[in-house]
Tab-separated table of C-alpha atoms in Angstrom:
chain	number	residue	atom	x	y	z
A	1	UNK	CA	38.544	3.949	2.757
A	2	UNK	CA	35.241	2.831	1.106
A	3	UNK	CA	31.958	2.385	2.877
A	4	UNK	CA	29.162	0.450	1.173
A	5	UNK	CA	25.575	0.530	2.426
A	6	UNK	CA	23.104	-2.270	1.696
A	7	UNK	CA	19.403	-1.120	2.118
A	8	UNK	CA	17.049	-4.030	1.490
A	9	UNK	CA	13.442	-3.977	0.616
A	10	UNK	CA	11.108	-1.348	-0.964
A	11	UNK	CA	9.127	1.582	0.410
A	12	UNK	CA	5.949	3.142	-0.586
A	13	UNK	CA	6.502	6.176	-2.762
A	14	UNK	CA	5.298	9.580	-1.210
A	15	UNK	CA	2.088	10.775	-2.716
A	16	UNK	CA	2.241	13.864	-4.940
A	17	UNK	CA	-0.470	15.653	-6.834
A	18	UNK	CA	0.431	13.752	-9.991
A	19	UNK	CA	0.324	10.557	-8.185
A	20	UNK	CA	-3.018	11.250	-6.459
A	21	UNK	CA	-4.551	12.075	-9.984
A	22	UNK	CA	-3.114	8.959	-11.518
A	23	UNK	CA	-4.454	6.781	-8.732
A	24	UNK	CA	-1.131	4.948	-8.134
A	25	UNK	CA	-1.493	5.008	-4.244
A	26	UNK	CA	0.559	1.813	-3.634
A	27	UNK	CA	3.487	2.487	-5.940
A	28	UNK	CA	6.800	1.264	-4.411
A	29	UNK	CA	10.403	2.113	-5.062
A	30	UNK	CA	13.645	0.525	-3.887
A	31	UNK	CA	14.706	1.540	-0.415
A	32	UNK	CA	18.350	1.983	-1.564
A	33	UNK	CA	17.248	4.613	-4.209
A	34	UNK	CA	15.184	6.512	-1.584
A	35	UNK	CA	18.317	6.546	0.674
A	36	UNK	CA	20.587	7.811	-2.076
A	37	UNK	CA	18.189	10.646	-3.144
A	38	UNK	CA	17.809	11.715	0.392
A	39	UNK	CA	21.500	11.990	1.068
A	40	UNK	CA	22.072	13.672	-2.243
A	41	UNK	CA	19.481	16.269	-1.559
A	42	UNK	CA	20.926	17.131	1.801
A	43	UNK	CA	24.426	17.364	0.355
A	44	UNK	CA	23.266	19.628	-2.477
A	45	UNK	CA	21.404	21.849	-0.056
A	46	UNK	CA	24.511	22.283	2.106
A	47	UNK	CA	26.592	23.178	-0.982
A	48	UNK	CA	24.041	25.597	-2.278
A	49	UNK	CA	24.217	27.610	0.919
A	50	UNK	CA	27.623	28.862	-0.418
A	51	UNK	CA	27.458	30.586	-3.713
A	52	UNK	CA	29.994	29.418	-6.219
A	53	UNK	CA	32.727	31.766	-7.376
A	54	UNK	CA	32.537	30.839	-11.094
A	55	UNK	CA	31.287	27.918	-13.240
A	56	UNK	CA	33.061	26.627	-16.413
A	57	UNK	CA	30.403	24.712	-18.413
A	58	UNK	CA	30.854	21.640	-20.554
A	59	UNK	CA	34.658	21.203	-20.237
A	60	UNK	CA	36.097	18.282	-22.125
A	61	UNK	CA	37.875	15.828	-19.921
A	62	UNK	CA	40.181	13.183	-21.435
A	63	UNK	CA	40.868	11.394	-18.125
A	64	UNK	CA	38.340	10.498	-16.974
A	65	UNK	CA	36.546	10.694	-20.266
A	66	UNK	CA	33.439	12.961	-20.464
A	67	UNK	CA	32.229	16.498	-20.175
A	68	UNK	CA	31.883	18.183	-16.903
A	69	UNK	CA	30.709	21.461	-15.426
A	70	UNK	CA	33.254	22.760	-13.175
A	71	UNK	CA	31.921	24.810	-10.179
A	72	UNK	CA	34.541	26.555	-8.254
A	73	UNK	CA	33.963	27.431	-4.498
A	74	UNK	CA	36.110	29.067	-1.960
A	75	UNK	CA	37.517	25.739	-0.527
A	76	UNK	CA	36.561	23.091	-3.022
A	77	UNK	CA	35.376	22.470	-6.553
A	78	UNK	CA	32.614	20.231	-8.042
A	79	UNK	CA	32.796	18.227	-11.250
A	80	UNK	CA	29.255	17.580	-12.306
A	81	UNK	CA	28.918	15.179	-15.291
A	82	UNK	CA	25.915	13.241	-16.652
A	83	UNK	CA	26.720	10.185	-14.590
A	84	UNK	CA	29.230	11.221	-11.865
A	85	UNK	CA	29.454	14.086	-9.452
A	86	UNK	CA	32.700	14.770	-7.590
A	87	UNK	CA	33.785	17.086	-4.821
A	88	UNK	CA	37.499	17.890	-4.751
A	89	UNK	CA	39.184	19.915	-2.018
A	90	UNK	CA	41.751	22.370	-3.035
A	91	UNK	CA	44.027	20.955	-0.459
A	92	UNK	CA	43.966	17.614	-2.342
A	93	UNK	CA	45.308	19.331	-5.536
A	94	UNK	CA	49.020	19.008	-5.486
A	95	UNK	CA	50.130	19.790	-9.106
A	96	UNK	CA	48.979	21.913	-12.116
A	97	UNK	CA	50.265	21.603	-15.670
A	98	UNK	CA	49.461	23.577	-18.794
A	99	UNK	CA	50.794	21.899	-21.964
A	100	UNK	CA	50.460	22.926	-25.568
A	101	UNK	CA	49.751	19.914	-27.778
A	102	UNK	CA	52.126	19.310	-30.781
A	103	UNK	CA	49.202	20.091	-33.146
A	104	UNK	CA	49.240	23.750	-32.016
A	105	UNK	CA	45.438	23.606	-31.847
A	106	UNK	CA	44.718	22.155	-28.400
A	107	UNK	CA	45.969	22.871	-24.893
A	108	UNK	CA	45.927	20.303	-22.123
A	109	UNK	CA	45.314	21.288	-18.431
A	110	UNK	CA	46.453	18.649	-15.944
A	111	UNK	CA	45.389	18.526	-12.287
A	112	UNK	CA	47.372	16.156	-9.943
A	113	UNK	CA	45.460	14.881	-6.951
A	114	UNK	CA	46.625	13.240	-3.650
A	115	UNK	CA	44.606	11.151	-2.738
A	116	UNK	CA	43.485	10.316	-6.335
A	117	UNK	CA	39.966	10.640	-7.481
A	118	UNK	CA	38.034	7.247	-7.467
A	119	UNK	CA	35.501	6.007	-10.004
A	120	UNK	CA	34.384	2.616	-8.817
A	121	UNK	CA	37.638	0.547	-8.643
A	122	UNK	CA	39.605	2.860	-10.859
A	123	UNK	CA	41.899	5.579	-9.310
A	124	UNK	CA	42.697	8.820	-11.178
A	125	UNK	CA	45.675	10.590	-9.754
A	126	UNK	CA	45.600	13.070	-12.592
A	127	UNK	CA	42.701	14.898	-14.318
A	128	UNK	CA	43.395	15.982	-17.876
A	129	UNK	CA	41.157	18.526	-19.546
A	130	UNK	CA	41.332	19.724	-23.162
A	131	UNK	CA	40.811	23.213	-24.577
A	132	UNK	CA	40.831	24.647	-28.008
A	133	UNK	CA	43.654	27.096	-28.091
A	134	UNK	CA	41.549	29.849	-29.963
A	135	UNK	CA	38.359	29.411	-27.906
A	136	UNK	CA	37.702	32.336	-25.582
A	137	UNK	CA	35.381	33.031	-22.717
A	138	UNK	CA	33.686	36.053	-21.229
A	139	UNK	CA	32.845	35.533	-17.586
A	140	UNK	CA	32.498	37.454	-14.251
A	141	UNK	CA	33.485	36.157	-10.832
A	142	UNK	CA	30.942	36.258	-7.972
A	143	UNK	CA	33.371	38.028	-5.662
A	144	UNK	CA	33.415	41.550	-4.241
A	145	UNK	CA	36.280	43.822	-5.049
A	146	UNK	CA	37.282	43.970	-1.341
A	147	UNK	CA	37.580	40.145	-1.259
A	148	UNK	CA	39.602	40.097	-4.516
A	149	UNK	CA	42.048	42.554	-2.974
A	150	UNK	CA	42.181	41.259	0.512
A	151	UNK	CA	41.757	37.485	0.319
A	152	UNK	CA	43.262	36.836	-3.037
A	153	UNK	CA	45.675	39.736	-3.280
A	154	UNK	CA	44.500	40.681	-6.772
A	155	UNK	CA	45.599	37.345	-8.162
A	156	UNK	CA	41.936	37.059	-9.538
A	157	UNK	CA	40.178	39.492	-11.758
A	158	UNK	CA	36.449	40.513	-11.495
A	159	UNK	CA	35.964	40.053	-15.221
A	160	UNK	CA	37.642	37.800	-17.754
A	161	UNK	CA	37.535	37.954	-21.533
A	162	UNK	CA	40.359	35.782	-22.741
A	163	UNK	CA	41.142	32.300	-24.102
A	164	UNK	CA	39.428	29.741	-21.961
A	165	UNK	CA	42.532	27.741	-20.981
A	166	UNK	CA	44.136	30.951	-19.608
A	167	UNK	CA	41.132	31.857	-17.554
A	168	UNK	CA	40.715	28.390	-16.173
A	169	UNK	CA	44.430	28.029	-15.188
A	170	UNK	CA	44.508	31.390	-13.615
A	171	UNK	CA	41.452	30.761	-11.440
A	172	UNK	CA	42.849	27.278	-10.455
A	173	UNK	CA	46.222	28.884	-9.537
A	174	UNK	CA	44.683	31.528	-7.370
A	175	UNK	CA	42.223	29.340	-5.487
A	176	UNK	CA	44.559	26.369	-4.936
A	177	UNK	CA	47.755	28.409	-4.354
A	178	UNK	CA	49.625	25.973	-6.652
A	179	UNK	CA	52.136	26.927	-9.332
A	180	UNK	CA	51.110	26.142	-12.854
A	181	UNK	CA	53.954	24.328	-14.663
A	182	UNK	CA	54.249	25.001	-18.347
A	183	UNK	CA	56.370	23.632	-21.189
A	184	UNK	CA	60.208	23.902	-20.931
A	185	UNK	CA	62.818	24.820	-23.463
A	186	UNK	CA	62.954	21.332	-24.852
A	187	UNK	CA	62.011	21.032	-28.477
A	188	UNK	CA	61.555	17.906	-30.450
A	189	UNK	CA	62.854	17.200	-33.991
A	190	UNK	CA	59.843	18.828	-35.443
A	191	UNK	CA	59.910	21.896	-33.124
A	192	UNK	CA	57.196	20.782	-30.650
A	193	UNK	CA	57.373	20.873	-26.798
A	194	UNK	CA	56.648	17.044	-26.778
A	195	UNK	CA	57.393	13.853	-28.700
A	196	UNK	CA	54.855	11.283	-29.787
A	197	UNK	CA	55.254	7.886	-28.294
A	198	UNK	CA	53.254	5.008	-26.779
A	199	UNK	CA	52.894	3.627	-23.224
A	200	UNK	CA	51.794	0.049	-23.620
A	201	UNK	CA	48.791	0.175	-25.940
A	202	UNK	CA	48.161	3.955	-25.454
A	203	UNK	CA	49.486	6.558	-27.700
A	204	UNK	CA	50.243	9.969	-26.101
A	205	UNK	CA	52.920	12.643	-25.825
A	206	UNK	CA	55.863	12.801	-23.523
A	207	UNK	CA	56.810	16.285	-22.299
A	208	UNK	CA	60.359	16.758	-21.044
A	209	UNK	CA	60.166	19.559	-18.483
A	210	UNK	CA	62.793	21.318	-16.443
A	211	UNK	CA	62.520	18.997	-13.374
A	212	UNK	CA	60.358	16.166	-14.484
A	213	UNK	CA	58.787	14.398	-17.536
A	214	UNK	CA	54.975	14.132	-18.123
A	215	UNK	CA	53.215	11.677	-20.302
A	216	UNK	CA	49.647	12.474	-21.312
A	217	UNK	CA	46.716	12.085	-21.794
A	218	UNK	CA	46.327	8.363	-20.853
A	219	UNK	CA	47.597	7.052	-18.543
A	220	UNK	CA	48.955	10.358	-17.174
A	221	UNK	CA	52.417	9.550	-15.825
A	222	UNK	CA	54.637	11.878	-13.905
A	223	UNK	CA	58.394	11.163	-13.763
A	224	UNK	CA	60.610	13.409	-11.468
A	225	UNK	CA	64.177	13.852	-12.604
A	226	UNK	CA	65.586	13.194	-9.122
A	227	UNK	CA	63.879	9.827	-9.005
A	228	UNK	CA	65.388	8.422	-12.215
A	229	UNK	CA	68.061	5.890	-11.765
A	230	UNK	CA	69.063	5.025	-15.402
A	231	UNK	CA	67.424	5.472	-18.819
A	232	UNK	CA	67.946	2.501	-21.248
A	233	UNK	CA	67.467	2.883	-25.089
A	234	UNK	CA	66.657	0.019	-27.137
A	235	UNK	CA	66.759	-0.421	-31.025
A	236	UNK	CA	68.570	2.900	-31.538
A	237	UNK	CA	71.560	1.756	-33.651
A	238	UNK	CA	69.836	-0.661	-35.951
A	239	UNK	CA	70.103	-0.115	-39.672
A	240	UNK	CA	67.781	2.578	-41.075
A	241	UNK	CA	65.876	-0.005	-43.054
A	242	UNK	CA	65.000	-2.249	-40.198
A	243	UNK	CA	63.353	0.072	-37.829
A	244	UNK	CA	62.276	3.751	-37.810
A	245	UNK	CA	61.588	3.849	-34.102
A	246	UNK	CA	63.286	3.132	-30.832
A	247	UNK	CA	62.207	2.408	-27.151
A	248	UNK	CA	63.215	4.113	-23.868
A	249	UNK	CA	62.842	2.700	-20.397
A	250	UNK	CA	63.156	4.605	-17.264
A	251	UNK	CA	64.370	2.571	-14.265
A	252	UNK	CA	63.348	4.501	-11.186
A	253	UNK	CA	65.223	4.567	-7.849
A	254	UNK	CA	62.299	2.713	-6.407
A	255	UNK	CA	62.969	-0.207	-8.653
A	256	UNK	CA	59.916	0.283	-10.956
A	257	UNK	CA	60.292	0.575	-14.750
A	258	UNK	CA	58.412	2.942	-16.991
A	259	UNK	CA	58.753	2.150	-20.721
A	260	UNK	CA	57.804	4.164	-23.775
A	261	UNK	CA	57.903	2.771	-27.326
A	262	UNK	CA	57.407	3.805	-30.984
A	263	UNK	CA	59.548	6.876	-30.647
A	264	UNK	CA	60.690	8.285	-33.967
A	265	UNK	CA	64.462	7.803	-34.547
A	266	UNK	CA	64.840	11.470	-35.368
A	267	UNK	CA	64.046	12.226	-31.594
A	268	UNK	CA	66.905	10.359	-30.194
A	269	UNK	CA	69.617	13.155	-30.467
A	270	UNK	CA	67.386	15.705	-28.636
A	271	UNK	CA	66.161	13.452	-25.867
A	272	UNK	CA	69.711	12.166	-25.342
A	273	UNK	CA	70.927	15.881	-24.972
A	274	UNK	CA	68.116	16.642	-22.569
A	275	UNK	CA	69.038	13.588	-20.285
A	276	UNK	CA	72.819	14.448	-20.538
A	277	UNK	CA	72.227	18.080	-19.451
A	278	UNK	CA	70.511	16.790	-16.343
A	279	UNK	CA	73.377	14.227	-15.714
A	280	UNK	CA	71.109	11.136	-15.908
A	281	UNK	CA	72.838	7.877	-16.592
A	282	UNK	CA	72.203	6.539	-20.011
A	283	UNK	CA	72.609	2.897	-21.365
A	284	UNK	CA	72.200	1.516	-24.734
A	285	UNK	CA	70.665	-1.988	-24.747
A	286	UNK	CA	72.656	-3.174	-27.870
A	287	UNK	CA	74.774	-6.162	-28.978
A	288	UNK	CA	77.792	-5.884	-31.280
A	289	UNK	CA	76.560	-8.864	-33.317
A	290	UNK	CA	73.180	-7.409	-33.971
A	291	UNK	CA	73.377	-3.596	-33.693
A	292	UNK	CA	75.446	-1.191	-35.729
A	293	UNK	CA	76.050	2.467	-35.367
A	294	UNK	CA	75.882	4.769	-38.336
A	295	UNK	CA	79.705	4.762	-38.381
A	296	UNK	CA	79.702	1.008	-38.568
A	297	UNK	CA	77.278	1.087	-41.390
A	298	UNK	CA	79.409	3.434	-43.399
A	299	UNK	CA	82.437	1.164	-42.966
A	300	UNK	CA	80.334	-1.919	-43.800
A	301	UNK	CA	79.282	-0.156	-47.125
A	302	UNK	CA	82.923	0.450	-47.987
A	303	UNK	CA	83.844	-3.215	-47.374
A	304	UNK	CA	80.914	-4.476	-49.379
A	305	UNK	CA	82.049	-2.251	-52.273
A	306	UNK	CA	85.587	-3.714	-52.076
A	307	UNK	CA	84.374	-7.318	-52.044
A	308	UNK	CA	82.166	-6.574	-55.035
A	309	UNK	CA	85.041	-5.116	-56.977
A	310	UNK	CA	87.252	-8.176	-56.230
A	311	UNK	CA	84.547	-10.528	-57.349
A	312	UNK	CA	84.038	-8.511	-60.592
A	313	UNK	CA	87.700	-8.661	-61.356
A	314	UNK	CA	87.733	-12.442	-60.734
A	315	UNK	CA	84.874	-12.921	-63.084
A	316	UNK	CA	86.615	-10.919	-65.771
A	317	UNK	CA	89.775	-12.928	-65.464
A	318	UNK	CA	87.841	-16.160	-65.803
A	319	UNK	CA	86.245	-14.859	-68.999
A	320	UNK	CA	89.620	-13.936	-70.420
A	321	UNK	CA	91.430	-17.241	-69.466
A	322	UNK	CA	88.773	-19.324	-71.223
A	323	UNK	CA	89.467	-17.884	-74.736
A	324	UNK	CA	93.221	-17.935	-74.193
A	325	UNK	CA	93.137	-21.668	-73.397
A	326	UNK	CA	91.071	-22.374	-76.543
A	327	UNK	CA	93.380	-20.439	-78.810
A	328	UNK	CA	96.498	-22.137	-77.374
A	329	UNK	CA	94.870	-25.586	-78.393
A	330	UNK	CA	94.063	-24.297	-81.872
A	331	UNK	CA	97.687	-23.203	-82.312
A	332	UNK	CA	99.081	-26.710	-81.674
A	333	UNK	CA	96.643	-28.515	-83.876
A	334	UNK	CA	96.106	-26.096	-86.841
A	335	UNK	CA	98.334	-23.822	-89.023
A	336	UNK	CA	98.055	-20.173	-88.774
A	337	UNK	CA	95.291	-18.514	-90.694
A	338	UNK	CA	96.775	-16.528	-93.666
A	339	UNK	CA	93.910	-13.883	-93.124
A	340	UNK	CA	94.689	-13.672	-89.461
A	341	UNK	CA	95.389	-10.033	-88.516
A	342	UNK	CA	96.402	-9.339	-84.856
A	343	UNK	CA	95.529	-5.720	-85.091
A	344	UNK	CA	91.981	-6.120	-86.455
A	345	UNK	CA	89.296	-4.611	-84.342
A	346	UNK	CA	87.458	-7.875	-83.965
A	347	UNK	CA	90.191	-9.626	-82.124
A	348	UNK	CA	91.792	-6.980	-80.033
A	349	UNK	CA	92.150	-8.067	-76.359
A	350	UNK	CA	90.465	-5.941	-73.643
A	351	UNK	CA	92.728	-3.282	-72.153
A	352	UNK	CA	92.707	-4.849	-68.753
A	353	UNK	CA	93.878	-8.303	-70.053
A	354	UNK	CA	97.682	-8.047	-69.941
A	355	UNK	CA	98.145	-11.714	-70.547
A	356	UNK	CA	96.074	-11.676	-73.733
A	357	UNK	CA	98.086	-8.668	-74.960
A	358	UNK	CA	101.377	-10.482	-74.484
A	359	UNK	CA	100.248	-13.506	-76.339
A	360	UNK	CA	99.145	-11.451	-79.311
A	361	UNK	CA	102.530	-9.716	-79.501
A	362	UNK	CA	104.385	-13.136	-79.442
A	363	UNK	CA	102.282	-14.501	-82.246
A	364	UNK	CA	102.859	-11.288	-84.319
A	365	UNK	CA	106.619	-11.589	-83.958
A	366	UNK	CA	106.595	-15.222	-85.152
């Protein structure tokens, strides 16, 4: 539920030493800005009364886009960027994912929220942060050893010196009590944990997990296995020269469709095996008149070869029949040439021309 305040008019700015020296006694500011700054200061004061456990500075966020300082408290976290400042309760965090990108250089940390984060009219049910895999952090937590042992049951460490993505994911897991889902045993054609594809106009990666599929980074899309009705493949069986990619559409039990496009043809076998292992119904959106399987293509090549051979033989027969007819007419009108030698190399019929060979033998016997 959103609440919008309208504060009309302007108010006189409070005098400070600088204002007194400058002589701007009647300077006015918008009343709504005064109201905003007042509320913000009260909120920040209430938050500062509780010391944060740890701060992760300048973390790159892909969704929503920007860099944020992540302040972790006992019951909530703050995302502080240049423009926006968010407070997120740990109870609103429902899912955590840690995914290695196919480039083997970056790691994506995904936070699922319910209710989603709002930025104006845009809702963000998932936050996606990106880390460099080899980047490390050396940091201490503002917690006593007794608290680490009693409250968090040693799920947190007093000191961390490890890759940043590992530290962040471990702290989130301990403070939220949520399991961090990692990549499954699925491997793409190129040995990665995800396959490259597009969702509408956005390129990203689709991760087939044990009990779900996850598309990231934008728009982050979560597909539970138990909510999939049928998966339909398009343009899979077309000839290799016509298309190098295929499409895949998920029809959910709720009736909604989720479609991915521009998937490399080489990924088809692996994703098909993944879906079959989970007993998901598969359909191919194909037509016998327009789509051919690889077996059909092989048979078509053989038929084309047979047709070409028959046409070649017909052309040879036509070339042989024309000289034979001309020679027959010459025999009726002219006398045999005394120099004619049927066995001469210049007039020997081709081996495949049986009719021409028979005619030559008859003329020789005469």
